[in-house]
Coordinates of C-alpha atoms in Angstrom, one line a residue:
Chain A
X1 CA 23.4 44.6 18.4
X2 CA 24.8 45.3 15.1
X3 CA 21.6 44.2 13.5
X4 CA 20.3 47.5 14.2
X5 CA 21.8 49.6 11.2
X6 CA 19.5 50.1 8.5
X7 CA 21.5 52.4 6.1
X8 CA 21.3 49.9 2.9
X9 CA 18.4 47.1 4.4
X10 CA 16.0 46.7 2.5
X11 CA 12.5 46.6 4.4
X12 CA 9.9 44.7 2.1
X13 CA 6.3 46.1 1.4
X14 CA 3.8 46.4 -0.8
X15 CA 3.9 50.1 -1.8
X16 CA 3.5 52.2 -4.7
X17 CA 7.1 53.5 -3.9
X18 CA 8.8 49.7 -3.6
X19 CA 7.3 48.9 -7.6
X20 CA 8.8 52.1 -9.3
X21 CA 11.8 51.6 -11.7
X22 CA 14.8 52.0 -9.5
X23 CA 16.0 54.3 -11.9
X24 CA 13.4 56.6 -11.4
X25 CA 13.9 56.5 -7.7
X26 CA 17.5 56.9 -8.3
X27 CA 16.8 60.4 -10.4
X28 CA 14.2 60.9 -7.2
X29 CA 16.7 60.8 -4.6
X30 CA 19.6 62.8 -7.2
X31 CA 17.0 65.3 -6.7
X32 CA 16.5 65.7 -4.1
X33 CA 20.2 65.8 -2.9
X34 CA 20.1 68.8 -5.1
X35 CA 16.9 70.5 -3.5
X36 CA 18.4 70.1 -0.4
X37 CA 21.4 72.0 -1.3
X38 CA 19.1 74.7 -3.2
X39 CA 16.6 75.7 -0.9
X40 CA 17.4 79.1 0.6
X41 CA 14.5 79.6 3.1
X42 CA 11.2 78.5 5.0
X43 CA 8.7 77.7 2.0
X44 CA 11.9 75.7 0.0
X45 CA 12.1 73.6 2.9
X46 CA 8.4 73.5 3.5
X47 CA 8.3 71.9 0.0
X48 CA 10.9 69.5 0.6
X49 CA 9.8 68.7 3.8
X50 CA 6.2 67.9 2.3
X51 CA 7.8 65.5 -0.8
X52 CA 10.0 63.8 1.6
X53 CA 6.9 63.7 4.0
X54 CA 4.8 62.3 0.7
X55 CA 7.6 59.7 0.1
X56 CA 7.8 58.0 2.9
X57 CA 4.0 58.2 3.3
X58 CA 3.1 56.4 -0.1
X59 CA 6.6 53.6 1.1
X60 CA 4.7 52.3 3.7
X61 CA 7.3 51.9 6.1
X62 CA 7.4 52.4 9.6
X63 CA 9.1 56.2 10.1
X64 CA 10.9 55.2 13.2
X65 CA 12.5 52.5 10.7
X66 CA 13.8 55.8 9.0
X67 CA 15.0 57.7 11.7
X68 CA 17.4 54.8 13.0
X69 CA 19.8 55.8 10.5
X70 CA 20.5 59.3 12.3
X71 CA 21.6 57.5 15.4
X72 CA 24.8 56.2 13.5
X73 CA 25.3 59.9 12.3
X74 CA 24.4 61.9 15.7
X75 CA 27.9 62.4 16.5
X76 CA 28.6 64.1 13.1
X77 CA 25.3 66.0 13.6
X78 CA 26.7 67.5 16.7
X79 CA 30.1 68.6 15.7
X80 CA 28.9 69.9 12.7
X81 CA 25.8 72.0 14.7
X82 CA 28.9 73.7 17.2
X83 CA 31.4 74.2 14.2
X84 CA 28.5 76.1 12.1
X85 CA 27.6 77.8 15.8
X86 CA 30.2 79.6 16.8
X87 CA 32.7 79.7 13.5
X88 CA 30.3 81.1 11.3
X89 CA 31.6 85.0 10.8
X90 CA 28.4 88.0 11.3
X91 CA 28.5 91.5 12.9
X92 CA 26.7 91.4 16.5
X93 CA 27.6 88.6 18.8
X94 CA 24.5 87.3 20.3
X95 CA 26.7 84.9 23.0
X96 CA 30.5 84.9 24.0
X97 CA 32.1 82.1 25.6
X98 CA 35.7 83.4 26.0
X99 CA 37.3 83.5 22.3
X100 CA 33.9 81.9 20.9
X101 CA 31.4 84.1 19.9
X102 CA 28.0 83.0 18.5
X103 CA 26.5 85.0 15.8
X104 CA 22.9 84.9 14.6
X105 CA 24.0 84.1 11.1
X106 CA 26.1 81.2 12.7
X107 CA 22.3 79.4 14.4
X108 CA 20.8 79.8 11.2
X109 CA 23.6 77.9 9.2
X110 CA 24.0 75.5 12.0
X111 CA 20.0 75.1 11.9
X112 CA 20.4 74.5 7.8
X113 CA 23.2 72.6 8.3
X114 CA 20.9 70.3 10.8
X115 CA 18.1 69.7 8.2
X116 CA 20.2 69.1 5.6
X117 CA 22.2 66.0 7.1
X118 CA 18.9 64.5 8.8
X119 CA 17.1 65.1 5.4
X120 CA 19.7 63.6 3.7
X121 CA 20.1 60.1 5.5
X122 CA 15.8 59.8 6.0
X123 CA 15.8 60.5 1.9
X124 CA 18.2 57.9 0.7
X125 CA 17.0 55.4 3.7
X126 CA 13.5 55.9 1.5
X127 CA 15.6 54.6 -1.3
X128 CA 17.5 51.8 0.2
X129 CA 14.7 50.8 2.2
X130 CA 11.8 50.3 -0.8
X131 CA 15.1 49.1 -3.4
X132 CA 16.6 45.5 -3.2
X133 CA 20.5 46.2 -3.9
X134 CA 19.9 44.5 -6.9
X135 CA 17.1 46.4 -8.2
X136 CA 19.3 48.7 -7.3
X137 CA 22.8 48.1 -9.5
X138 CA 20.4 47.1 -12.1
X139 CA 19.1 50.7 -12.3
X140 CA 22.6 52.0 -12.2
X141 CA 23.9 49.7 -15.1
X142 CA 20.7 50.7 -17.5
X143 CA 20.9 54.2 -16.6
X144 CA 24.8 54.7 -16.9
X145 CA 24.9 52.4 -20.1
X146 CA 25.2 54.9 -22.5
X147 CA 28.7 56.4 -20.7
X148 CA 30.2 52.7 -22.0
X149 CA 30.2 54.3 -25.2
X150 CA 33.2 55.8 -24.3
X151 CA 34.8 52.8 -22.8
X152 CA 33.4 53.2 -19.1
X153 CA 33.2 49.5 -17.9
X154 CA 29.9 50.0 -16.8
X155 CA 28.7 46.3 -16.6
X156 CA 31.7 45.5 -14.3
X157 CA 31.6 48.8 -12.0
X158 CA 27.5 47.4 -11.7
X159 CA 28.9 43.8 -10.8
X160 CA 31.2 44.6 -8.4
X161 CA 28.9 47.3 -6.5
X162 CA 26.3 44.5 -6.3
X163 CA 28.4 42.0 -5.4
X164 CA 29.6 44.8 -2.4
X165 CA 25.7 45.6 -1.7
X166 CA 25.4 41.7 -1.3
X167 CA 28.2 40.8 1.3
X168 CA 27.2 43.4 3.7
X169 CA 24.7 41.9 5.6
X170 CA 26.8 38.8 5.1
X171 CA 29.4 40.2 6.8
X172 CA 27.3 42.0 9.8
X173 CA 26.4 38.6 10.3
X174 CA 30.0 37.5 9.9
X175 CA 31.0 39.8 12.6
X176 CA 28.2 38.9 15.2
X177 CA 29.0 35.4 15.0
X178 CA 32.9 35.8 15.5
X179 CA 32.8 38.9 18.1
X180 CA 30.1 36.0 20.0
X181 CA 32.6 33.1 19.7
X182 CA 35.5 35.4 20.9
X183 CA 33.5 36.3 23.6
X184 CA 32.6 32.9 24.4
X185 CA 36.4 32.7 25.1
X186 CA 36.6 35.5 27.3
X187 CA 37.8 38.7 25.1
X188 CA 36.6 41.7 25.7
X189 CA 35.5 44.3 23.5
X190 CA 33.7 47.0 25.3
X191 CA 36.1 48.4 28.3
X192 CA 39.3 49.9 28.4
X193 CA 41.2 52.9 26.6
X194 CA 41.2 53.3 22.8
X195 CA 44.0 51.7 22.4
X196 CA 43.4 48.5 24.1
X197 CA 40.1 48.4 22.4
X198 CA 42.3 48.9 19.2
X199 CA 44.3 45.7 20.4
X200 CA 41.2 44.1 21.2
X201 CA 40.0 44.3 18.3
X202 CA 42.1 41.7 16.3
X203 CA 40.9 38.5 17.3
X204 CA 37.9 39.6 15.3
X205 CA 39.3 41.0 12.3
X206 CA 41.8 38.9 11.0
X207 CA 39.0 36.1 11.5
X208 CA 36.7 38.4 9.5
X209 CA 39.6 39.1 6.9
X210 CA 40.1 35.4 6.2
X211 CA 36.7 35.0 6.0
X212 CA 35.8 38.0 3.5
X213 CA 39.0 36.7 1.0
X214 CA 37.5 33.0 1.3
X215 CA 34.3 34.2 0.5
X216 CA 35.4 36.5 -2.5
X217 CA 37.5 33.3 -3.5
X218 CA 34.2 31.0 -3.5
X219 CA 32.2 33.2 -5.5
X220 CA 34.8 33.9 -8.4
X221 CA 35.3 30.1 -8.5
X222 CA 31.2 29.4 -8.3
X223 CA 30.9 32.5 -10.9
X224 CA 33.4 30.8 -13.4
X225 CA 31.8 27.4 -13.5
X226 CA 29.0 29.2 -14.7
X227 CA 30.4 30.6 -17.4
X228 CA 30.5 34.2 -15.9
X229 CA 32.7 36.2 -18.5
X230 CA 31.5 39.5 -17.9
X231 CA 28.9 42.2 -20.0
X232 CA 29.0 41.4 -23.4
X233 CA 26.1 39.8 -25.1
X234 CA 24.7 38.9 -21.6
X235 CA 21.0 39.6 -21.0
X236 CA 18.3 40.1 -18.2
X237 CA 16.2 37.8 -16.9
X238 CA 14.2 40.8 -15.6
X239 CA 14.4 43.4 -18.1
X240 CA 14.0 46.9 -16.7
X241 CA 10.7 48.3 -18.0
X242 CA 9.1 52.0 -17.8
X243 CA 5.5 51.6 -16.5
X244 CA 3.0 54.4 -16.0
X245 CA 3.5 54.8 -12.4
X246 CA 7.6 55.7 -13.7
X247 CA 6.2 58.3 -15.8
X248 CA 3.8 59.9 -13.1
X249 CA 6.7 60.0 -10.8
X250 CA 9.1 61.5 -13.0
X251 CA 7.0 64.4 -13.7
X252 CA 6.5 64.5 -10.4
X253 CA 10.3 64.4 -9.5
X254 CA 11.2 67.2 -12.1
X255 CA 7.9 69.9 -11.3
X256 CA 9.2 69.6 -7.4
X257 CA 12.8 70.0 -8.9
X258 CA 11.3 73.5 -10.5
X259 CA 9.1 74.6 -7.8
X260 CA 12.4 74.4 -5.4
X261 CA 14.8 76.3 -8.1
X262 CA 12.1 78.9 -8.9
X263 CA 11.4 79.4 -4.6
X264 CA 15.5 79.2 -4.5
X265 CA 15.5 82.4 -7.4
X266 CA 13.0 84.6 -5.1
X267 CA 15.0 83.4 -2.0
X268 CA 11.6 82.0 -0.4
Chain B
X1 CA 27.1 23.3 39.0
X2 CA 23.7 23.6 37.3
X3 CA 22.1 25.6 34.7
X4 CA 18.6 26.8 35.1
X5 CA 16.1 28.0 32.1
X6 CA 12.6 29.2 33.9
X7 CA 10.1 29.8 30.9
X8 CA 12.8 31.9 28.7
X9 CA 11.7 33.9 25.8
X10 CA 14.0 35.4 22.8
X11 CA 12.6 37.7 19.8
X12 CA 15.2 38.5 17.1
X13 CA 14.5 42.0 16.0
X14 CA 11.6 42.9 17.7
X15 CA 9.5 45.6 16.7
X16 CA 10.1 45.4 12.8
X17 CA 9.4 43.4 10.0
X18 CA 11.6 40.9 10.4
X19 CA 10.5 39.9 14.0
X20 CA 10.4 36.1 14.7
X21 CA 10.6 34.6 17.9
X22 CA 12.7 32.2 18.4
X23 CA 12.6 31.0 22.0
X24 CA 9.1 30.3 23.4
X25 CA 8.6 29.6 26.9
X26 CA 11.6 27.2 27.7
X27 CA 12.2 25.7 31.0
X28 CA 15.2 23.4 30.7
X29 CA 17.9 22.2 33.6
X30 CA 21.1 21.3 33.4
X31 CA 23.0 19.4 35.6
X32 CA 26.5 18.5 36.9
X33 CA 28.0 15.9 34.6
X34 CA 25.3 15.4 32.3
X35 CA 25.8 14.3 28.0
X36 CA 22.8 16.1 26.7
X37 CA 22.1 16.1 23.1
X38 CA 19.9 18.8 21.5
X39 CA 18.3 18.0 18.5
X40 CA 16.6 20.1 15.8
X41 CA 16.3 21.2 12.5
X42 CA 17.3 24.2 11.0
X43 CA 15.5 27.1 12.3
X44 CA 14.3 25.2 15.6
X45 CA 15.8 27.5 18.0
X46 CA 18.8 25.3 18.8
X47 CA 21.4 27.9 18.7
X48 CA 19.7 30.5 20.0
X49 CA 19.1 28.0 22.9
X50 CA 22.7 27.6 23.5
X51 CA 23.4 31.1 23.2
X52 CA 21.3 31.7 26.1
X53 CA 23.5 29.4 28.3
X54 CA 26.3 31.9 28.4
X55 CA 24.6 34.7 28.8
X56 CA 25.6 35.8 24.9
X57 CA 22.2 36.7 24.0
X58 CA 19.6 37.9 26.7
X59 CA 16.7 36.7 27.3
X60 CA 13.4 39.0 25.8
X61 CA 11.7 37.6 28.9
X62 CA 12.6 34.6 31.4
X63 CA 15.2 33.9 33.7
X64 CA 18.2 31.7 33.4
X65 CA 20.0 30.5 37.0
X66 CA 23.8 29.4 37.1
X67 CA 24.0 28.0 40.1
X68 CA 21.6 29.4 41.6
X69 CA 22.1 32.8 40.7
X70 CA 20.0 35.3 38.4
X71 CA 22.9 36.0 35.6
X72 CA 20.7 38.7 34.6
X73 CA 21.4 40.3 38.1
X74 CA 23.3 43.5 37.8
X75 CA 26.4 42.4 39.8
X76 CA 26.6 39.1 38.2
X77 CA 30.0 38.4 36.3
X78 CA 29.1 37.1 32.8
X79 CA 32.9 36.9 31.8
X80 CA 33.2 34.9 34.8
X81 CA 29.9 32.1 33.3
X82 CA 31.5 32.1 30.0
X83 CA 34.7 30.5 31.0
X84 CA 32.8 28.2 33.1
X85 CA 30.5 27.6 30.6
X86 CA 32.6 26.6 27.5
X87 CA 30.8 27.6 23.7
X88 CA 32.2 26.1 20.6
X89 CA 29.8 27.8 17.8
X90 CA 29.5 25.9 14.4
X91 CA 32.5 26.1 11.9
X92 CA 35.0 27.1 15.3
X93 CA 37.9 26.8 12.7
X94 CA 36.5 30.5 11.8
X95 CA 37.6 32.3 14.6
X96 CA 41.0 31.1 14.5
X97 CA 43.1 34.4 14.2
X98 CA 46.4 34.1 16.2
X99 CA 49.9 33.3 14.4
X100 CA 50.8 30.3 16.0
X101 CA 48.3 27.3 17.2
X102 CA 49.8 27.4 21.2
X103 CA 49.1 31.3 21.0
X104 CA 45.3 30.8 20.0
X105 CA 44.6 28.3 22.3
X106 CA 46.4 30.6 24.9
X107 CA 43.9 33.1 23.9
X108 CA 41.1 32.2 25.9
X109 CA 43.2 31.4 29.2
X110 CA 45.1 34.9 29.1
X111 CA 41.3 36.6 28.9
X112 CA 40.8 35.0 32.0
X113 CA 44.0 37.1 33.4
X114 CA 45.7 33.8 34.2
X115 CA 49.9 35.0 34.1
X116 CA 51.5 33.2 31.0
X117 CA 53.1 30.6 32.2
X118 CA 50.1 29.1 33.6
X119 CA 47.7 29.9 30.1
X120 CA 50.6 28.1 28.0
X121 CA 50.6 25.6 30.6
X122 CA 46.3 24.5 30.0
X123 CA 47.0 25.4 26.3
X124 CA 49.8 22.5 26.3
X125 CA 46.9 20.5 28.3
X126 CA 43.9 21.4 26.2
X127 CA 46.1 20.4 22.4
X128 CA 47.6 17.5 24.1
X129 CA 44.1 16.7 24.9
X130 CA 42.3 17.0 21.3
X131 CA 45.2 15.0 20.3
X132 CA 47.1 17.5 17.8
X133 CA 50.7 16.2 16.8
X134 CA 53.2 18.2 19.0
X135 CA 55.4 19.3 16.1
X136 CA 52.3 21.7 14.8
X137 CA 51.8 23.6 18.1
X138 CA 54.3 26.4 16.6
X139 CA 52.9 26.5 13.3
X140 CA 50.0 29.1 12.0
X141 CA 46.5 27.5 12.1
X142 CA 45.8 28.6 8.9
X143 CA 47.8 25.4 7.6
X144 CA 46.0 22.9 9.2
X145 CA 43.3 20.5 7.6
X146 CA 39.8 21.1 8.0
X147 CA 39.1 18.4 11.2
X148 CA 42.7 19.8 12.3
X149 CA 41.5 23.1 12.6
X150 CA 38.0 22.4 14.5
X151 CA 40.5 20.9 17.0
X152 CA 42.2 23.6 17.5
X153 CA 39.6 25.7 18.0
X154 CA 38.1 23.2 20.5
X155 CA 41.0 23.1 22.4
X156 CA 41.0 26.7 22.7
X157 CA 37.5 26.5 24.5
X158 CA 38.6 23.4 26.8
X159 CA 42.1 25.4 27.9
X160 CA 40.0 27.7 29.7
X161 CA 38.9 24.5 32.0
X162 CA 35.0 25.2 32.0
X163 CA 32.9 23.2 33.7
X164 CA 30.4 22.4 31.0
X165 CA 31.0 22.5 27.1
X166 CA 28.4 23.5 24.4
X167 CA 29.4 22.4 21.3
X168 CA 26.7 23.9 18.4
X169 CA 27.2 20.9 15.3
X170 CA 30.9 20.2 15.9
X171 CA 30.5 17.3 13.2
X172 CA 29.5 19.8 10.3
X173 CA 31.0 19.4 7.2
X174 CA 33.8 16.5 8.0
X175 CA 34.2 13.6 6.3
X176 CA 33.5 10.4 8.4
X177 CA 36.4 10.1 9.9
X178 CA 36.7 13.3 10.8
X179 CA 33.0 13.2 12.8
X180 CA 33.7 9.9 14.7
X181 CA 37.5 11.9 15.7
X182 CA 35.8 14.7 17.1
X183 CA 32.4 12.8 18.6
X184 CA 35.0 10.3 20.8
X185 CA 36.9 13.5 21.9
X186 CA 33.9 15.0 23.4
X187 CA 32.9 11.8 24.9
X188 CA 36.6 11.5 26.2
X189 CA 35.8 15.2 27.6
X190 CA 32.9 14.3 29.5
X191 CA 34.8 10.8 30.5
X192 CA 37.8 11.8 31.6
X193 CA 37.2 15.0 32.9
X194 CA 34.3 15.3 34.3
X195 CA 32.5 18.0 31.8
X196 CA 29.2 18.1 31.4
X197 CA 28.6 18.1 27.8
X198 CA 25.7 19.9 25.6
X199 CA 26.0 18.4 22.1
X200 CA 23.7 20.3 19.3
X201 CA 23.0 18.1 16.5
X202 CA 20.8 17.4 13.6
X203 CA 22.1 13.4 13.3
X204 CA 20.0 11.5 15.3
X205 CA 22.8 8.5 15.1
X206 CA 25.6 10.5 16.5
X207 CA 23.3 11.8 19.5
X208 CA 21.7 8.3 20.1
X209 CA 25.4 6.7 20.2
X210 CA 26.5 9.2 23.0
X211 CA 24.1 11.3 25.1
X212 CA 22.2 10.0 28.1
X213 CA 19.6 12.9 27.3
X214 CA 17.4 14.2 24.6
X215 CA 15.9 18.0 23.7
X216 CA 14.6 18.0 20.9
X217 CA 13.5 21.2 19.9
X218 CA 10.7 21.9 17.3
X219 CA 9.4 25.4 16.3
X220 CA 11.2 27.8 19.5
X221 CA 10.5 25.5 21.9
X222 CA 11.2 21.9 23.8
X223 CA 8.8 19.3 22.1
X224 CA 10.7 16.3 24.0
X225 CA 13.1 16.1 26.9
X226 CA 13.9 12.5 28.2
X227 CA 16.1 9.6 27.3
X228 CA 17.4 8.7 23.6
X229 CA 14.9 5.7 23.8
X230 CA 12.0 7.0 25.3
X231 CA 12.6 10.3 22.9
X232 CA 12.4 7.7 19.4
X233 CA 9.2 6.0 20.6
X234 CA 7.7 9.2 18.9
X235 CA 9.6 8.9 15.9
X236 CA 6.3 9.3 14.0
X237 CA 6.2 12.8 15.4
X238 CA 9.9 13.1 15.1
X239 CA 9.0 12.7 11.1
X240 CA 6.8 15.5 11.3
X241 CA 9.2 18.1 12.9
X242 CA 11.1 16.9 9.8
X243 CA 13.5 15.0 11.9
X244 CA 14.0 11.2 11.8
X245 CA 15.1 8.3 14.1
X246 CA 18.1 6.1 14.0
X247 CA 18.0 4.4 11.5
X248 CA 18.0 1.4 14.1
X249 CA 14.7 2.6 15.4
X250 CA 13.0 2.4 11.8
X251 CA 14.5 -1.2 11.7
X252 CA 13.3 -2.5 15.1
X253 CA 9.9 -1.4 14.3
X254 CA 9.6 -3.1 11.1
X255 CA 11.4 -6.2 12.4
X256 CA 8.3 -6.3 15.2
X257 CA 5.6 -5.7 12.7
X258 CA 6.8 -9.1 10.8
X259 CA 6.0 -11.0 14.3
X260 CA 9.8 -11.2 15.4
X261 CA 10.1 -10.1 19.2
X262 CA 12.7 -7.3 19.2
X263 CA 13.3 -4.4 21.1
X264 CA 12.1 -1.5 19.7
X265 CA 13.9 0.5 22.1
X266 CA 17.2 0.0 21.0
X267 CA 19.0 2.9 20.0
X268 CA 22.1 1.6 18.2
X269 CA 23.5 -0.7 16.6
X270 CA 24.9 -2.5 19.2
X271 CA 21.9 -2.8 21.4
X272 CA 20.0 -3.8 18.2
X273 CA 22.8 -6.6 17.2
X274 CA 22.1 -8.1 20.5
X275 CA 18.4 -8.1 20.8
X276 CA 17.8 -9.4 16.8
X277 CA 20.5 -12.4 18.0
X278 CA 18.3 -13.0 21.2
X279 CA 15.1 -12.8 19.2
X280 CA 16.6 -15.4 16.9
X281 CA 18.3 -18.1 18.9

């Protein structure tokens, strides 16, 4: 059951997409964020649609794969589409239901508001899917480097998010296992009100609490016997390296960036 | 009360890359007052098996009968089979949460809607049964030892009263001691009170010293169901499923091979003590 969520699993292939620098599929997905926010009208989202299409093409994974992620974000999909429907301000109402009234400028923000989420989660699952987390932190800590200059702990913000990335699926686990042996005595944690499922809910967490801080506790322990003592002077043993694929891509990254600012300028 | 497995399938994430199957085609049953030990290493299946038994995971394909009835059927009551059908998973200890020990082992009798009195009353039953010192039962189970702990936790399956106890590698990661403590507690379980008993282990010594039954399980599914010393005749093939035989088996073999007249089909040391001294006098 809660194996299911695939926001941040990594899905392991042999793609073009899976051997770029995670930096440059970091920048990648940046952008696109941005394009998705840009894009004004049919042909910008015609573009994006065919780079987000070429994407997950060239990542070889599965596109239902992709899609999962929406489920866990339907709800938010929904209240968002009837927010944007009938609170969105225009001149002629095309539908009144009592003191709502639905305007035509209202179903096209709702409909822009709808590609934008759904674009959103398929184009960073493309990321999270074809990126290990710790290919991942890696490109964050090479890319962001230059900011500990000015005394941004880079190198520890790195550690800790990788260290976060890491315990996840841990934890999912965690949780399976514990909400099965509570089971096994009997609770219950489907029926009942929102409050009794609040109540019904801590026989798992404070096992899962205990557990996380035990955990946490292990690894600083493991990390200090080996000699763990933070950024300075420590090196890779897999050195981040541009390749030509990286520069291909890039180019490829920023001439989609221009295309969707130019289309964005002549409201396309 | 018996337990029914009729040629049971289970795929873990099926449909995706990381699809294995677990579980092929198991037919297993279970019945009233039995010690069966399930044997395995990592990765065989073996707690997926057990999983099955309570109707915590479902079957991909397969049936499973609890006395008789489909526990897949739509009015069957799978709250019901799991307090009749007793699970301790592997480190228990884990899913300790209440504030006091009595409280946590009342957990599992109040789920069963049992008024309080009564649920404190097989909580007293169930710790005076795993032997726990009386002056801990109002303390947090967070300050117990390690073996002190798995107790508890067992005690908080046995409180409910089920008719059968799984217990996935209660021995894990105690001293010796600690393993011998809690192995004569489950056989005083089944002893005593009747339970049938499904013990999953990877120590073929602490199996072959209690269980009347072996299932050794070997790739998803059931490469040998019978008696401890009919199962370690095939120790060869044990070897190759990266399992081993008592240690007692490798002896008796050897002790054959040099032309003393043993027998090989003793499973402890015990039964081995007496049948070298017979061989000998």
């Amino acid at each position: 059951m809660l194996r299911d969520i695939t926001l941040g699993q990594y899905y392991p292939a042999d793609s073009v997409i899976h051997k770029l620098d995670p930096r440059v599929k970091l920048v990648g997905t940046l952008v696109y964020i941005v394009s998705l926010f840009l894009f004004k009208g049919p042909v910008g989202f015609l573009v994006i649609t065919a780079f987000l299409a070429l994407s997950i093409k060239l990542s070889k994974v599965p596109f239902l794969y992709m899609v999962k992620g929406l489920k866990a974000i339907m709800i938010l999909m929904i209240i968002t589409a009837l927010f944007n429907l009938f609170l969105t301000p225009g001149e002629t109402p095309i539908f009144t239901l009592g003191p709502l009234k639905m305007y035509p400028e209202g179903v096209k923000t709702a409909i822009f508001m709808l590609i934008r989420l759904s674009y959103l989660i398929v184009g960073t699952s493309v990321m999270t899917l074809t990126t290990t987390p710790n290919q991942l932190t890696d490109g964050l800590e090479k890319g962001l480097m230059p900011l500990s200059v000015i005394g941004v702990p880079v190198h520890a913000i790195a550690m800790m998010m990788s260290i976060a990335l890491r315990f996840i699926p841990i934890l999912i686990e965690e949780t399976d296992l514990i909400m099965k042996a509570q089971m096994a005595r009997g609770a219950d944690f489907e029926t009942g009100g929102i409050i009794k499922k609040a109540k019904n809910m801590v026989p798992l967490l404070v096992p899962l609490f205990v557990s996380a801080f035990r955990r946490a506790d292990d690894l600083a322990m493991a990390m200090e016997a080996r000699c763990y003592t933070g950024g300075k002077g420590r090196t890779k043993m897999k050195p981040l390296k541009y390749s030509g694929n990286d520069a291909r891509a890039y180019l490829l990254t920023f001439v989609f960036l221009a295309v969707v600012i130019v289309l964005r300028i002549y409201n396309l | 009360m018996s337990i029914i497995l009729d040629h049971v399938n289970y795929t873990y994430s099926s449909g995706t890359a990381y699809e294995i199957q677990a579980l092929k085609d198991i037919n297993i049953q279970i019945e009233d007052g039995q010690f069966i030990g399930i044997i395995g290493h990592t990765g065989s299946g073996k707690s997926t098996l057990i999983q099955h038994m309570n109707g915590l995971v479902k079957a991909t394909s397969g049936a499973i009968y609890f006395n008789g009835q489909d526990i897949y059927d739509e009015d069957f009551d799978l709250r019901n089979l799991r307090t009749k059908v007793g699970l301790v998973f592997q480190y228990p200890e884990h899913q300790l949460f209440e504030t006091t020990i009595f409280d946590d082992v009342s957990f599992g009798p109040k789920n069963q809607g049992l008024t309080k009195d009564e649920a404190g009353l097989r909580a007293f039953e169930a710790l005076k049964m795993v032997g726990l010192d009386e002056s801990l039962y109002y303390q947090s189970p967070f300050d117990l030892s390690g073996g002190q702990k798995r107790r508890v936790a067992i005690a908080g399956v046995l409180a409910m009263r089920p008719e059968m106890i799984i217990l996935d590698e209660p021995t894990a990661g105690l001293d010796p001691k600690g393993r011998d403590e809690i192995l004569d507690l489950i056989s005083k379980m089944h002893d005593e009170k009747n339970i049938t008993i499904v013990l999953v282990s990877h120590s073929m010594e602490d199996v072959a010293k209690y269980v009347q039954r072996i299932i050794v399980m070997n790739d998803g599914s059931v490469m040998f169901d019978d008696c401890p010393s009919e199962v370690f005749k095939h120790y060869k093939e044990l070897e190759a499923a990266g399992l081993a035989a008592p240690q007692v088996t490798y002896l008796m073999h050897e002790l054959k091979e040099r032309g003393i007249d043993v027998d090989t089909e003793a499973t402890t040391v015990e039964e081995a003590k007496r049948s070298i001294l017979k061989a000998l006098c």
